[in-house]
mmCIF file of C-alpha atoms in Angstrom:
data_model
loop_
_atom_site.group_PDB
_atom_site.id
_atom_site.type_symbol
_atom_site.label_atom_id
_atom_site.label_comp_id
_atom_site.label_asym_id
_atom_site.label_seq_id
_atom_site.Cartn_x
_atom_site.Cartn_y
_atom_site.Cartn_z
ATOM 1 C CA UNK C 1 -29.563 23.808 0.688
ATOM 2 C CA UNK C 2 -30.881 26.070 -1.856
ATOM 3 C CA UNK C 3 -28.652 24.836 -4.715
ATOM 4 C CA UNK C 4 -25.728 27.337 -4.196
ATOM 5 C CA UNK C 5 -22.835 27.291 -1.224
ATOM 6 C CA UNK C 6 -22.356 29.834 1.367
ATOM 7 C CA UNK C 7 -19.544 31.098 3.111
ATOM 8 C CA UNK C 8 -18.582 28.670 6.178
ATOM 9 C CA UNK C 9 -19.478 26.249 4.247
ATOM 10 C CA UNK C 10 -16.672 23.082 4.381
ATOM 11 C CA UNK C 11 -15.667 22.065 1.138
ATOM 12 C CA UNK C 12 -13.169 20.044 -0.785
ATOM 13 C CA UNK C 13 -11.202 20.936 -3.723
ATOM 14 C CA UNK C 14 -10.366 17.965 -6.191
ATOM 15 C CA UNK C 15 -7.732 17.609 -7.937
ATOM 16 C CA UNK C 16 -8.961 15.138 -11.584
ATOM 17 C CA UNK C 17 -5.396 13.312 -12.990
ATOM 18 C CA UNK C 18 -4.737 10.020 -13.117
ATOM 19 C CA UNK C 19 -3.791 10.659 -9.160
ATOM 20 C CA UNK C 20 -6.291 12.636 -7.776
ATOM 21 C CA UNK C 21 -5.389 14.872 -5.222
ATOM 22 C CA UNK C 22 -7.723 16.674 -2.600
ATOM 23 C CA UNK C 23 -7.593 19.288 0.183
ATOM 24 C CA UNK C 24 -9.886 20.677 2.500
ATOM 25 C CA UNK C 25 -11.481 23.928 3.929
ATOM 26 C CA UNK C 26 -14.621 26.519 3.836
ATOM 27 C CA UNK C 27 -16.171 28.758 1.405
ATOM 28 C CA UNK C 28 -14.685 32.225 2.036
ATOM 29 C CA UNK C 29 -17.026 34.069 -0.517
ATOM 30 C CA UNK C 30 -19.434 33.493 -3.016
ATOM 31 C CA UNK C 31 -20.209 35.255 -6.289
ATOM 32 C CA UNK C 32 -22.129 33.894 -9.237
ATOM 33 C CA UNK C 33 -19.746 32.253 -11.511
ATOM 34 C CA UNK C 34 -16.914 32.242 -8.851
ATOM 35 C CA UNK C 35 -16.117 30.982 -5.608
ATOM 36 C CA UNK C 36 -12.938 31.803 -2.679
ATOM 37 C CA UNK C 37 -11.770 29.297 -0.157
ATOM 38 C CA UNK C 38 -9.589 28.890 2.451
ATOM 39 C CA UNK C 39 -7.845 25.252 1.891
ATOM 40 C CA UNK C 40 -5.771 23.844 4.724
ATOM 41 C CA UNK C 41 -2.799 22.651 3.525
ATOM 42 C CA UNK C 42 -2.509 24.070 -0.207
ATOM 43 C CA UNK C 43 -0.387 23.570 -2.205
ATOM 44 C CA UNK C 44 2.624 25.836 -3.076
ATOM 45 C CA UNK C 45 1.797 26.448 -6.387
ATOM 46 C CA UNK C 46 -1.940 25.225 -7.606
ATOM 47 C CA UNK C 47 -1.797 23.941 -11.058
ATOM 48 C CA UNK C 48 -3.117 26.460 -13.525
ATOM 49 C CA UNK C 49 -4.337 24.334 -16.080
ATOM 50 C CA UNK C 50 -5.743 21.135 -14.207
ATOM 51 C CA UNK C 51 -9.218 19.746 -14.067
ATOM 52 C CA UNK C 52 -10.851 20.263 -11.022
ATOM 53 C CA UNK C 53 -13.488 19.611 -8.662
ATOM 54 C CA UNK C 54 -14.730 21.616 -5.769
ATOM 55 C CA UNK C 55 -17.362 19.805 -3.400
ATOM 56 C CA UNK C 56 -19.304 22.237 -0.767
ATOM 57 C CA UNK C 57 -21.189 21.114 2.455
ATOM 58 C CA UNK C 58 -21.770 17.930 4.641
ATOM 59 C CA UNK C 59 -22.564 14.697 3.609
ATOM 60 C CA UNK C 60 -26.336 14.241 3.212
ATOM 61 C CA UNK C 61 -26.679 17.871 1.784
ATOM 62 C CA UNK C 62 -23.317 17.918 -0.571
ATOM 63 C CA UNK C 63 -23.149 20.505 -3.801
ATOM 64 C CA UNK C 64 -21.022 19.620 -6.825
ATOM 65 C CA UNK C 65 -18.856 21.777 -9.274
ATOM 66 C CA UNK C 66 -16.219 21.476 -12.151
ATOM 67 C CA UNK C 67 -14.195 24.269 -11.071
ATOM 68 C CA UNK C 68 -11.561 26.418 -13.257
ATOM 69 C CA UNK C 69 -8.301 28.148 -11.005
ATOM 70 C CA UNK C 70 -8.405 31.986 -11.155
ATOM 71 C CA UNK C 71 -6.599 33.210 -8.807
ATOM 72 C CA UNK C 72 -4.426 32.811 -5.067
ATOM 73 C CA UNK C 73 -3.856 35.904 -2.559
ATOM 74 C CA UNK C 74 -2.011 34.229 0.311
ATOM 75 C CA UNK C 75 -4.200 31.452 2.123
ATOM 76 C CA UNK C 76 -7.253 32.177 -0.497
ATOM 77 C CA UNK C 77 -7.573 30.841 -3.825
ATOM 78 C CA UNK C 78 -10.802 31.668 -5.968
ATOM 79 C CA UNK C 79 -12.555 28.996 -8.856
ATOM 80 C CA UNK C 80 -14.470 29.552 -11.963
ATOM 81 C CA UNK C 81 -17.365 27.831 -11.422
ATOM 82 C CA UNK C 82 -17.800 25.641 -14.620
ATOM 83 C CA UNK C 83 -21.505 24.935 -15.148
ATOM 84 C CA UNK C 84 -24.212 24.775 -12.209
ATOM 85 C CA UNK C 85 -24.122 22.955 -8.626
ATOM 86 C CA UNK C 86 -25.540 19.797 -8.367
ATOM 87 C CA UNK C 87 -26.453 17.299 -5.689
ATOM 88 C CA UNK C 88 -23.079 15.281 -5.198
ATOM 89 C CA UNK C 89 -24.422 11.232 -5.273
ATOM 90 C CA UNK C 90 -21.745 9.092 -3.678
ATOM 91 C CA UNK C 91 -24.258 6.189 -5.185
ATOM 92 C CA UNK C 92 -23.914 7.025 -8.988
ATOM 93 C CA UNK C 93 -21.115 4.484 -9.522
ATOM 94 C CA UNK C 94 -22.141 1.007 -9.736
ATOM 95 C CA UNK C 95 -22.404 -2.009 -7.103
ATOM 96 C CA UNK C 96 -20.940 -4.895 -7.403
ATOM 97 C CA UNK C 97 -22.199 -7.687 -5.596
ATOM 98 C CA UNK C 98 -19.255 -9.795 -3.595
ATOM 99 C CA UNK C 99 -19.159 -12.277 -0.678
ATOM 100 C CA UNK C 100 -15.722 -11.262 0.413
ATOM 101 C CA UNK C 101 -14.405 -11.453 4.119
ATOM 102 C CA UNK C 102 -13.688 -8.537 5.536
ATOM 103 C CA UNK C 103 -12.659 -7.051 9.385
ATOM 104 C CA UNK C 104 -14.483 -4.338 10.530
ATOM 105 C CA UNK C 105 -12.608 -1.873 13.462
ATOM 106 C CA UNK C 106 -14.169 0.912 14.757
ATOM 107 C CA UNK C 107 -11.648 3.664 14.017
ATOM 108 C CA UNK C 108 -12.327 5.288 18.477
ATOM 109 C CA UNK C 109 -12.436 1.805 19.908
ATOM 110 C CA UNK C 110 -11.024 -1.129 19.861
ATOM 111 C CA UNK C 111 -13.824 -3.495 18.815
ATOM 112 C CA UNK C 112 -12.929 -5.535 16.151
ATOM 113 C CA UNK C 113 -15.340 -8.083 14.236
ATOM 114 C CA UNK C 114 -15.365 -10.701 10.916
ATOM 115 C CA UNK C 115 -18.016 -9.852 8.160
ATOM 116 C CA UNK C 116 -18.534 -10.271 4.800
ATOM 117 C CA UNK C 117 -18.525 -7.455 1.990
ATOM 118 C CA UNK C 118 -21.732 -7.931 0.519
ATOM 119 C CA UNK C 119 -21.801 -4.539 -2.172
ATOM 120 C CA UNK C 120 -19.105 -2.534 -3.557
ATOM 121 C CA UNK C 121 -18.751 0.032 -5.628
ATOM 122 C CA UNK C 122 -15.631 2.943 -6.599
ATOM 123 C CA UNK C 123 -17.512 5.577 -2.947
ATOM 124 C CA UNK C 124 -18.354 3.195 -1.009
ATOM 125 C CA UNK C 125 -19.531 -0.214 -0.027
ATOM 126 C CA UNK C 126 -22.233 -2.792 2.709
ATOM 127 C CA UNK C 127 -20.993 -5.301 5.018
ATOM 128 C CA UNK C 128 -22.757 -7.694 6.899
ATOM 129 C CA UNK C 129 -21.610 -7.760 10.419
ATOM 130 C CA UNK C 130 -22.362 -9.362 14.308
ATOM 131 C CA UNK C 131 -23.225 -6.078 15.586
ATOM 132 C CA UNK C 132 -23.090 -2.047 14.603
ATOM 133 C CA UNK C 133 -19.565 -0.344 15.250
ATOM 134 C CA UNK C 134 -19.461 2.576 17.443
ATOM 135 C CA UNK C 135 -18.685 5.700 16.200
ATOM 136 C CA UNK C 136 -19.102 7.254 13.187
ATOM 137 C CA UNK C 137 -16.318 6.004 11.422
ATOM 138 C CA UNK C 138 -14.396 2.598 10.910
ATOM 139 C CA UNK C 139 -11.327 1.287 8.667
ATOM 140 C CA UNK C 140 -12.027 -2.074 7.202
ATOM 141 C CA UNK C 141 -9.431 -5.165 5.749
ATOM 142 C CA UNK C 142 -10.272 -6.278 2.717
ATOM 143 C CA UNK C 143 -8.062 -9.228 0.943
ATOM 144 C CA UNK C 144 -8.807 -9.793 -2.842
ATOM 145 C CA UNK C 145 -7.050 -11.219 -5.779
ATOM 146 C CA UNK C 146 -3.815 -11.815 -4.032
ATOM 147 C CA UNK C 147 -3.520 -7.752 -2.536
ATOM 148 C CA UNK C 148 -5.340 -6.111 0.558
ATOM 149 C CA UNK C 149 -5.601 -3.101 2.204
ATOM 150 C CA UNK C 150 -7.103 -1.231 5.232
ATOM 151 C CA UNK C 151 -9.905 1.718 3.755
ATOM 152 C CA UNK C 152 -11.178 4.170 6.355
ATOM 153 C CA UNK C 153 -14.780 4.502 5.815
ATOM 154 C CA UNK C 154 -17.642 6.905 7.171
ATOM 155 C CA UNK C 155 -20.829 4.747 8.878
ATOM 156 C CA UNK C 156 -23.293 6.091 6.567
ATOM 157 C CA UNK C 157 -26.021 3.603 7.943
ATOM 158 C CA UNK C 158 -26.853 0.309 8.941
ATOM 159 C CA UNK C 159 -29.999 -1.866 9.212
ATOM 160 C CA UNK C 160 -30.652 -4.954 10.697
ATOM 161 C CA UNK C 161 -31.589 -7.940 8.603
ATOM 162 C CA UNK C 162 -33.248 -10.749 10.608
ATOM 163 C CA UNK C 163 -29.472 -11.399 13.037
ATOM 164 C CA UNK C 164 -27.403 -9.594 11.047
ATOM 165 C CA UNK C 165 -26.525 -6.084 11.082
ATOM 166 C CA UNK C 166 -25.819 -4.226 7.439
ATOM 167 C CA UNK C 167 -23.657 -1.452 7.723
ATOM 168 C CA UNK C 168 -23.214 1.056 4.627
ATOM 169 C CA UNK C 169 -20.011 2.560 4.138
ATOM 170 C CA UNK C 170 -18.352 5.246 2.463
ATOM 171 C CA UNK C 171 -14.800 5.559 1.860
ATOM 172 C CA UNK C 172 -13.161 8.485 3.118
ATOM 173 C CA UNK C 173 -9.637 10.040 1.961
ATOM 174 C CA UNK C 174 -8.731 6.702 0.243
ATOM 175 C CA UNK C 175 -4.593 7.256 -1.008
ATOM 176 C CA UNK C 176 -3.852 6.804 -4.611
ATOM 177 C CA UNK C 177 -2.683 3.111 -3.755
ATOM 178 C CA UNK C 178 -6.139 2.748 -1.683
ATOM 179 C CA UNK C 179 -7.611 4.273 -5.059
ATOM 180 C CA UNK C 180 -5.835 1.850 -6.676
ATOM 181 C CA UNK C 181 -6.864 -1.025 -4.759
ATOM 182 C CA UNK C 182 -10.631 -0.134 -5.501
ATOM 183 C CA UNK C 183 -10.513 0.206 -8.807
ATOM 184 C CA UNK C 184 -8.809 -3.391 -9.627
ATOM 185 C CA UNK C 185 -11.128 -4.494 -7.157
ATOM 186 C CA UNK C 186 -14.083 -3.154 -8.976
ATOM 187 C CA UNK C 187 -13.125 -3.915 -12.541
ATOM 188 C CA UNK C 188 -12.302 -7.540 -11.442
ATOM 189 C CA UNK C 189 -16.057 -7.799 -9.917
ATOM 190 C CA UNK C 190 -16.869 -6.065 -13.362
ATOM 191 C CA UNK C 191 -15.141 -8.720 -15.001
ATOM 192 C CA UNK C 192 -16.614 -11.780 -13.559
ATOM 193 C CA UNK C 193 -20.134 -10.073 -13.413
ATOM 194 C CA UNK C 194 -19.819 -10.296 -17.487
ATOM 195 C CA UNK C 195 -18.242 -13.541 -17.715
ATOM 196 C CA UNK C 196 -21.534 -15.133 -15.997
ATOM 197 C CA UNK C 197 -23.597 -13.544 -17.691
#
C-alpha cells in the first residue's frame, strides 16, 4: 500500500465515544485531505461533531486516520482526513501474560477444544490449543473475575511449540458489553502485574 487509500478499498468508520460504534463499507473517492465512503447500514444521521477514525484496507495492510464529518449525500458520506494516513498496528496495545482456561470453537465447523489463554490485549489474544482450528474465524469463551464472554476473533496466525499449537487472534466486531469485558480483563491483569512487581 502506498500510504493512501484507493477507491473500492474496504473501509471501517468508527465513532470514538465511550461506547464506540462502527460501520463497514467501501471507499468511493479519495482527494488530498478528504475521503468519500459508501457505508452499509449507515445511521440515519451522523454525529456532526463526533470524533471519527477511518480504517481502510485489508488485514495486514490497513491504514488509519482521524477524520471529521463533512457531508452526506444519499448513501455516500464525506470525511475530512485529519493528519496523515498511518499503518494500523493492532499490536500497539500492551499484551498481558495470563493463564486462563479458554474454549475455542470454529465458526464454520463444529470443532470445539479446550485450551489456555496465554496473553491478552485490548485488540486480541493468544491461546495454546491441541490443534489449529479450521477456518479464518473462531469464537473463544473466557471466564474471569466472576464474568464470562464469548468473543469472535479472526485467526491471524499460528505456530507450533513442541506438541502444542499457539494461535494468534484479533478480536472482531466486539459489542459494547464484549468491549467492557476485555477492558476489565486487561485492567485486572495490569493491576495483578503491578502488585507483583
